[in-house]
mmCIF file of C-alpha atoms in Angstrom:
data_model
loop_
_atom_site.group_PDB
_atom_site.id
_atom_site.type_symbol
_atom_site.label_atom_id
_atom_site.label_comp_id
_atom_site.label_asym_id
_atom_site.label_seq_id
_atom_site.Cartn_x
_atom_site.Cartn_y
_atom_site.Cartn_z
ATOM 1 C CA MET A 7 -57.125 -59.804 295.835
ATOM 2 C CA THR A 8 -56.337 -60.327 299.629
ATOM 3 C CA HIS A 9 -59.123 -59.902 302.419
ATOM 4 C CA GLU A 10 -57.406 -56.728 303.585
ATOM 5 C CA MET A 11 -57.622 -55.138 300.115
ATOM 6 C CA LEU A 12 -61.293 -56.233 299.846
ATOM 7 C CA GLY A 13 -62.115 -54.640 303.122
ATOM 8 C CA VAL A 14 -60.540 -51.454 302.117
ATOM 9 C CA ALA A 15 -62.441 -51.413 298.990
ATOM 10 C CA CYS A 16 -65.696 -52.060 300.586
ATOM 11 C CA ARG A 17 -65.106 -49.249 303.161
ATOM 12 C CA LEU A 18 -64.092 -46.788 300.385
ATOM 13 C CA PHE A 19 -67.326 -47.746 298.454
ATOM 14 C CA ARG A 20 -69.486 -47.156 301.481
ATOM 15 C CA THR A 21 -67.862 -43.945 302.125
ATOM 16 C CA GLU A 22 -68.516 -42.716 298.546
ATOM 17 C CA ILE A 23 -72.175 -43.723 298.711
ATOM 18 C CA LEU A 24 -72.614 -41.843 302.122
ATOM 19 C CA GLY A 25 -70.855 -38.943 300.644
ATOM 20 C CA LEU A 26 -73.220 -38.839 297.642
ATOM 21 C CA CYS A 27 -76.294 -39.220 299.910
ATOM 22 C CA GLN A 28 -75.131 -36.231 301.936
ATOM 23 C CA ALA A 29 -74.499 -34.090 298.952
ATOM 24 C CA PRO A 30 -76.378 -30.817 298.510
ATOM 25 C CA TRP A 31 -78.083 -31.985 295.296
ATOM 26 C CA TYR A 32 -79.366 -35.306 296.873
ATOM 27 C CA ARG A 33 -83.039 -35.597 297.356
ATOM 28 C CA SER A 34 -84.484 -37.977 299.846
ATOM 29 C CA ASP A 35 -87.470 -38.792 297.535
ATOM 30 C CA ILE A 36 -85.071 -40.160 294.660
ATOM 31 C CA PHE A 37 -85.683 -43.696 295.959
ATOM 32 C CA SER A 38 -89.514 -43.142 296.488
ATOM 33 C CA VAL A 39 -91.904 -46.120 295.510
ATOM 34 C CA GLU A 40 -93.092 -44.067 292.606
ATOM 35 C CA ASN A 41 -89.703 -43.530 291.139
ATOM 36 C CA ILE A 42 -88.547 -47.226 291.825
ATOM 37 C CA MET A 43 -91.845 -48.358 289.994
ATOM 38 C CA LEU A 44 -91.213 -45.980 287.154
ATOM 39 C CA PHE A 45 -87.604 -47.147 286.848
ATOM 40 C CA SER A 46 -88.766 -50.825 287.115
ATOM 41 C CA SER A 47 -91.370 -50.414 284.364
ATOM 42 C CA THR A 48 -89.025 -48.601 282.206
ATOM 43 C CA LEU A 49 -86.332 -51.253 282.738
ATOM 44 C CA ILE A 50 -88.858 -54.125 281.993
ATOM 45 C CA GLY A 51 -90.280 -52.277 278.992
ATOM 46 C CA ALA A 52 -86.641 -51.950 277.661
ATOM 47 C CA ILE A 53 -85.896 -55.581 278.227
ATOM 48 C CA VAL A 54 -89.129 -56.662 276.654
ATOM 49 C CA GLY A 55 -88.657 -54.474 273.798
ATOM 50 C CA ALA A 56 -85.166 -55.777 273.160
ATOM 51 C CA VAL A 57 -86.462 -59.398 273.416
ATOM 52 C CA VAL A 58 -89.242 -58.772 270.916
ATOM 53 C CA ALA A 59 -86.810 -56.981 268.626
ATOM 54 C CA GLY A 60 -84.466 -59.981 268.908
ATOM 55 C CA VAL A 61 -87.327 -62.319 268.119
ATOM 56 C CA ILE A 62 -88.317 -60.255 265.079
ATOM 57 C CA GLN A 63 -84.779 -60.047 263.798
ATOM 58 C CA TYR A 64 -84.419 -63.960 264.319
ATOM 59 C CA LYS A 65 -87.394 -64.540 262.239
ATOM 60 C CA ILE A 66 -86.382 -62.235 259.565
ATOM 61 C CA SER A 67 -82.829 -63.741 259.578
ATOM 62 C CA ARG A 68 -84.267 -67.268 259.419
ATOM 63 C CA GLN A 69 -86.673 -66.566 256.591
ATOM 64 C CA GLN A 70 -83.706 -64.945 254.642
ATOM 65 C CA PHE A 71 -81.646 -68.098 255.528
ATOM 66 C CA GLU A 72 -84.379 -70.404 254.428
ATOM 67 C CA ALA A 73 -84.986 -68.466 251.154
ATOM 68 C CA GLU A 74 -81.374 -68.492 250.113
ATOM 69 C CA ALA A 75 -81.104 -72.244 251.139
ATOM 70 C CA ALA A 76 -84.171 -72.927 248.731
ATOM 71 C CA VAL A 77 -82.416 -70.974 245.994
ATOM 72 C CA THR A 78 -79.198 -72.940 246.512
ATOM 73 C CA GLU A 79 -81.185 -76.192 246.743
ATOM 74 C CA LYS A 80 -83.090 -75.477 243.562
ATOM 75 C CA GLN A 81 -79.863 -74.476 241.749
ATOM 76 C CA ARG A 82 -78.135 -77.656 242.805
ATOM 77 C CA LEU A 83 -81.156 -79.620 241.618
ATOM 78 C CA GLU A 84 -81.040 -77.961 238.298
ATOM 79 C CA VAL A 85 -77.180 -78.720 237.871
ATOM 80 C CA GLU A 86 -77.862 -82.312 238.840
ATOM 81 C CA ARG A 87 -80.734 -82.775 236.320
ATOM 82 C CA ALA A 88 -78.563 -81.254 233.646
ATOM 83 C CA LYS A 89 -75.770 -83.695 234.368
ATOM 84 C CA ALA A 90 -78.494 -86.540 234.288
ATOM 85 C CA PHE A 91 -79.810 -85.461 230.890
ATOM 86 C CA LYS A 92 -76.221 -85.234 229.508
ATOM 87 C CA ILE A 93 -75.500 -88.779 230.635
ATOM 88 C CA THR A 94 -78.768 -90.065 229.136
ATOM 89 C CA PHE A 95 -78.162 -88.368 225.891
ATOM 90 C CA GLN A 96 -74.570 -89.661 225.591
ATOM 91 C CA LEU A 97 -75.798 -93.111 226.286
ATOM 92 C CA GLN A 98 -78.558 -92.553 223.657
ATOM 93 C CA SER A 99 -75.885 -91.622 220.989
ATOM 94 C CA ILE A 100 -73.796 -94.759 221.829
ATOM 95 C CA MET A 101 -76.804 -96.925 221.647
ATOM 96 C CA ASN A 102 -78.081 -95.488 218.227
ATOM 97 C CA SER A 103 -74.681 -95.556 216.779
ATOM 98 C CA GLN A 104 -74.278 -99.189 217.634
ATOM 99 C CA ARG A 105 -77.730 -99.959 216.014
ATOM 100 C CA ASP A 106 -76.789 -98.058 212.989
ATOM 101 C CA LEU A 107 -73.575 -100.289 212.503
ATOM 102 C CA GLU A 108 -75.454 -103.391 213.210
ATOM 103 C CA HIS A 109 -78.125 -102.358 210.720
ATOM 104 C CA ALA A 110 -75.309 -101.690 208.062
ATOM 105 C CA ILE A 111 -73.782 -105.127 208.576
ATOM 106 C CA ALA A 112 -77.257 -106.929 208.591
ATOM 107 C CA GLU A 113 -78.269 -105.039 205.396
ATOM 108 C CA SER A 114 -75.062 -106.368 203.643
ATOM 109 C CA PHE A 115 -75.863 -109.917 204.416
ATOM 110 C CA THR A 116 -79.274 -109.383 203.090
ATOM 111 C CA GLU A 117 -78.361 -107.984 199.810
ATOM 112 C CA ALA A 118 -75.614 -110.579 199.387
ATOM 113 C CA ALA A 119 -78.390 -113.335 199.988
ATOM 114 C CA ALA A 120 -80.692 -111.475 197.545
ATOM 115 C CA ALA A 121 -78.028 -111.614 194.933
ATOM 116 C CA GLY A 122 -77.365 -115.313 195.392
ATOM 117 C CA LEU A 123 -74.112 -114.780 197.245
ATOM 118 C CA GLY A 124 -75.137 -116.406 200.480
ATOM 119 C CA GLY A 125 -72.342 -118.872 200.300
ATOM 120 C CA TRP A 126 -69.556 -116.433 200.024
ATOM 121 C CA PRO A 127 -67.180 -115.809 203.108
ATOM 122 C CA SER A 128 -68.837 -113.104 205.254
ATOM 123 C CA CYS A 129 -66.067 -110.462 204.737
ATOM 124 C CA LEU A 130 -66.909 -110.601 201.066
ATOM 125 C CA LYS A 131 -70.611 -110.078 201.645
ATOM 126 C CA VAL A 132 -70.172 -107.069 203.885
ATOM 127 C CA LYS A 133 -69.073 -103.828 202.077
ATOM 128 C CA PRO A 134 -66.793 -101.162 203.795
ATOM 129 C CA ILE A 135 -69.021 -99.539 206.316
ATOM 130 C CA SER A 136 -69.495 -95.815 206.014
ATOM 131 C CA GLY A 137 -70.928 -93.226 208.456
ATOM 132 C CA LEU A 138 -68.929 -94.140 211.425
ATOM 133 C CA PRO A 139 -68.873 -91.562 214.248
ATOM 134 C CA GLN A 140 -65.949 -89.134 213.991
ATOM 135 C CA GLY A 141 -65.518 -89.366 217.725
ATOM 136 C CA SER A 142 -66.535 -91.464 220.592
ATOM 137 C CA GLU A 143 -68.652 -90.596 223.554
ATOM 138 C CA ARG A 144 -66.783 -90.113 226.955
ATOM 139 C CA PHE A 145 -68.644 -89.912 230.182
ATOM 140 C CA GLU A 146 -67.175 -87.140 232.346
ATOM 141 C CA ALA A 147 -66.441 -88.268 236.009
ATOM 142 C CA GLU A 148 -68.030 -85.079 237.367
ATOM 143 C CA ASP A 149 -71.321 -86.085 235.568
ATOM 144 C CA MET A 150 -71.175 -89.823 236.603
ATOM 145 C CA TYR A 151 -70.482 -88.942 240.126
ATOM 146 C CA ILE A 152 -74.508 -88.156 240.388
ATOM 147 C CA LEU A 153 -74.963 -91.942 239.867
ATOM 148 C CA VAL A 154 -72.704 -92.635 242.958
ATOM 149 C CA ALA A 155 -74.663 -89.984 244.823
ATOM 150 C CA ALA A 156 -77.835 -91.816 243.848
ATOM 151 C CA GLY A 157 -76.436 -94.931 245.256
ATOM 152 C CA ASN A 158 -75.914 -96.902 242.038
ATOM 153 C CA PRO A 159 -72.142 -96.869 241.165
ATOM 154 C CA VAL A 160 -72.625 -100.120 239.274
ATOM 155 C CA VAL A 161 -74.500 -98.419 236.507
ATOM 156 C CA SER A 162 -71.909 -95.751 236.326
ATOM 157 C CA ASN A 163 -69.236 -98.416 235.801
ATOM 158 C CA ALA A 164 -71.316 -100.254 233.252
ATOM 159 C CA ALA A 165 -72.046 -97.205 231.220
ATOM 160 C CA SER A 166 -68.294 -96.111 231.189
ATOM 161 C CA LEU A 167 -67.144 -99.621 230.160
ATOM 162 C CA LEU A 168 -69.672 -99.670 227.329
ATOM 163 C CA ALA A 169 -68.443 -96.256 225.982
ATOM 164 C CA ASN A 170 -65.004 -97.536 226.244
ATOM 165 C CA ARG A 171 -65.886 -100.777 224.121
ATOM 166 C CA TRP A 172 -67.726 -98.650 221.701
ATOM 167 C CA SER A 173 -64.671 -96.429 221.134
ATOM 168 C CA SER A 174 -62.663 -99.623 220.555
ATOM 169 C CA MET A 175 -65.235 -101.001 218.261
ATOM 170 C CA ILE A 176 -65.114 -97.946 216.072
ATOM 171 C CA GLU A 177 -61.337 -98.515 215.489
ATOM 172 C CA VAL A 178 -62.024 -102.196 214.800
ATOM 173 C CA VAL A 179 -64.496 -101.298 212.115
ATOM 174 C CA LYS A 180 -61.912 -98.986 210.512
ATOM 175 C CA ASP A 181 -59.447 -101.744 210.448
ATOM 176 C CA PHE A 182 -61.920 -103.904 208.752
ATOM 177 C CA ASN A 183 -62.830 -101.231 206.184
ATOM 178 C CA ARG A 184 -59.013 -100.781 205.135
ATOM 179 C CA SER A 185 -58.606 -104.461 204.692
ATOM 180 C CA ARG A 186 -62.023 -104.830 202.840
ATOM 181 C CA GLU A 187 -61.171 -101.916 200.550
ATOM 182 C CA GLU A 188 -57.853 -103.583 199.694
ATOM 183 C CA MET A 189 -59.695 -106.634 198.655
ATOM 184 C CA SER A 190 -62.112 -104.668 196.516
ATOM 185 C CA SER A 191 -59.191 -103.172 194.638
ATOM 186 C CA ASP A 192 -58.074 -106.397 193.256
ATOM 187 C CA PRO A 193 -60.021 -107.087 190.054
ATOM 188 C CA ASP A 194 -58.797 -110.749 189.807
ATOM 189 C CA LEU A 195 -60.617 -111.378 193.104
ATOM 190 C CA PHE A 196 -63.967 -109.550 192.843
ATOM 191 C CA ALA A 197 -64.508 -109.235 189.081
ATOM 192 C CA SER A 198 -64.313 -113.047 188.739
ATOM 193 C CA ALA A 199 -66.285 -113.812 191.829
ATOM 194 C CA GLN A 200 -69.056 -111.397 191.061
ATOM 195 C CA MET A 201 -69.174 -112.612 187.336
ATOM 196 C CA HIS A 202 -68.760 -116.413 187.849
ATOM 197 C CA GLY A 203 -68.838 -117.108 191.524
ATOM 198 C CA LEU A 204 -65.991 -118.167 193.813
ATOM 199 C CA ASP A 205 -64.987 -121.271 191.853
ATOM 200 C CA TRP A 206 -63.939 -118.927 189.058
ATOM 201 C CA ILE A 207 -61.345 -117.070 190.990
ATOM 202 C CA SER A 208 -57.881 -117.467 189.649
ATOM 203 C CA PRO A 209 -55.602 -119.809 191.417
ATOM 204 C CA GLU A 210 -53.238 -116.806 191.842
ATOM 205 C CA ALA A 211 -55.826 -114.609 193.364
ATOM 206 C CA ARG A 212 -57.114 -117.351 195.642
ATOM 207 C CA GLU A 213 -53.541 -118.184 196.855
ATOM 208 C CA ARG A 214 -53.010 -114.337 197.522
ATOM 209 C CA TRP A 215 -56.267 -113.830 199.316
ATOM 210 C CA GLU A 216 -57.635 -117.044 200.740
ATOM 211 C CA GLY A 217 -55.895 -116.748 204.193
ATOM 212 C CA LYS A 218 -56.748 -113.111 204.456
ATOM 213 C CA VAL A 219 -60.372 -113.738 203.529
ATOM 214 C CA ILE A 220 -60.613 -116.310 206.382
ATOM 215 C CA THR A 221 -59.029 -114.142 208.889
ATOM 216 C CA LEU A 222 -60.980 -111.105 207.928
ATOM 217 C CA SER A 223 -64.378 -113.099 207.991
ATOM 218 C CA ARG A 224 -63.495 -114.256 211.448
ATOM 219 C CA TYR A 225 -62.634 -110.717 212.527
ATOM 220 C CA LEU A 226 -65.905 -109.569 211.194
ATOM 221 C CA GLU A 227 -67.936 -112.340 212.905
ATOM 222 C CA SER A 228 -66.270 -111.699 216.125
ATOM 223 C CA PHE A 229 -66.847 -108.044 216.314
ATOM 224 C CA HIS A 230 -70.413 -108.435 214.984
ATOM 225 C CA SER A 231 -71.042 -110.872 217.870
ATOM 226 C CA ALA A 232 -69.584 -108.399 220.215
ATOM 227 C CA LEU A 233 -71.592 -105.787 218.884
ATOM 228 C CA LYS A 234 -74.899 -107.457 219.411
ATOM 229 C CA THR A 235 -73.983 -108.291 222.957
ATOM 230 C CA ASP A 236 -73.207 -104.652 223.651
ATOM 231 C CA ILE A 237 -76.522 -103.649 222.133
ATOM 232 C CA ALA A 238 -78.234 -105.848 224.588
ATOM 233 C CA GLU A 239 -76.035 -104.539 227.450
ATOM 234 C CA GLY A 240 -76.807 -101.053 226.505
ATOM 235 C CA GLU A 241 -80.624 -101.784 227.050
ATOM 236 C CA LYS A 242 -79.998 -103.129 230.413
ATOM 237 C CA ILE A 243 -77.901 -100.165 231.420
ATOM 238 C CA ALA A 244 -80.478 -97.778 230.031
ATOM 239 C CA ALA A 245 -83.264 -99.390 232.058
ATOM 240 C CA ASP A 246 -81.096 -99.273 235.299
ATOM 241 C CA LEU A 247 -80.094 -95.746 234.684
ATOM 242 C CA GLY A 248 -83.551 -94.591 234.078
ATOM 243 C CA LYS A 249 -84.837 -96.301 237.250
ATOM 244 C CA THR A 250 -81.913 -94.814 239.237
ATOM 245 C CA LEU A 251 -82.549 -91.220 238.190
ATOM 246 C CA LYS A 252 -86.330 -91.425 238.559
ATOM 247 C CA ALA A 253 -85.731 -92.601 242.196
ATOM 248 C CA TYR A 254 -83.125 -89.913 242.797
ATOM 249 C CA PHE A 255 -85.059 -87.050 241.527
ATOM 250 C CA LYS A 256 -88.421 -88.522 242.733
ATOM 251 C CA ASP A 257 -89.698 -87.854 239.426
ATOM 252 C CA PRO A 258 -91.460 -91.001 237.738
ATOM 253 C CA ASN A 259 -91.680 -89.255 234.510
ATOM 254 C CA PHE A 260 -87.935 -88.679 234.090
ATOM 255 C CA PRO A 261 -87.017 -89.553 230.492
ATOM 256 C CA THR A 262 -85.969 -93.220 230.090
ATOM 257 C CA LEU A 263 -84.181 -94.757 226.910
ATOM 258 C CA GLN A 264 -85.598 -97.748 225.432
ATOM 259 C CA GLY A 265 -84.440 -99.020 222.038
ATOM 260 C CA GLY A 266 -82.296 -95.964 221.902
ATOM 261 C CA GLN A 267 -85.406 -93.743 221.941
ATOM 262 C CA LEU A 268 -86.322 -91.337 224.855
ATOM 263 C CA LEU A 269 -89.682 -91.995 226.503
ATOM 264 C CA ALA A 270 -91.676 -89.114 228.161
ATOM 265 C CA PRO A 271 -90.194 -86.443 225.868
ATOM 266 C CA ASP A 272 -92.814 -83.830 227.140
ATOM 267 C CA ARG A 273 -90.728 -83.829 230.465
ATOM 268 C CA LEU A 274 -87.583 -82.624 228.986
ATOM 269 C CA PRO A 275 -86.118 -79.512 230.313
ATOM 270 C CA ARG A 276 -87.116 -76.251 228.614
ATOM 271 C CA SER A 277 -84.843 -73.293 228.303
#
């Protein structure tokens, strides 16, 4: 807008004001001190009222936000605790299955020794192992992420590797069972051995089975040793897992695994 246009606008505005002041309805007391004070007090009251209403509305909104945030935080915590329990129970399942397998192998050795068969090759002392899990435990990435969030991805990786090894171990034992059952089905091998000892095995049976017995015995001894190592590793993982989850949830009573058993069962979540 140019200076000339601004000047014209100002003159027109002044003319309008003067015209209004000279109109028949104009009263000279409209701008009296009383009216000005009344107007001022009304305006101030309106402003103060608006401010107070705004403050109240802000507080209400803030309280609602905090309440909703608290509910959301509680829900998040419940979801995370559920995932933590799921991981713990899955690890417990693996650890107990490992112990069951080791117990079955050790019991076979004990029974063989009691029967005077301690000198037999190991694969002939261990019977086919029953009661293997139908499936293996698999840790879900979305569950294990909680361990990353807790600052311990190492225990997440270690637990996942343990689960993978256990899955492989199940297949290894199944292979052993198949080979061991094949040996049991040969009467020349087991009937003679059980009745008279290994020296009474016929030359034909010995030739037929000797290499397989040696190979299968080494196979058994290898996975039995690996099983013992994994049982010990599982204990370390369980201790590390428990420590991590206790710190993350700030709950010193969060259940921990020891020897495949849960400690502090009274603190398990209730439905």
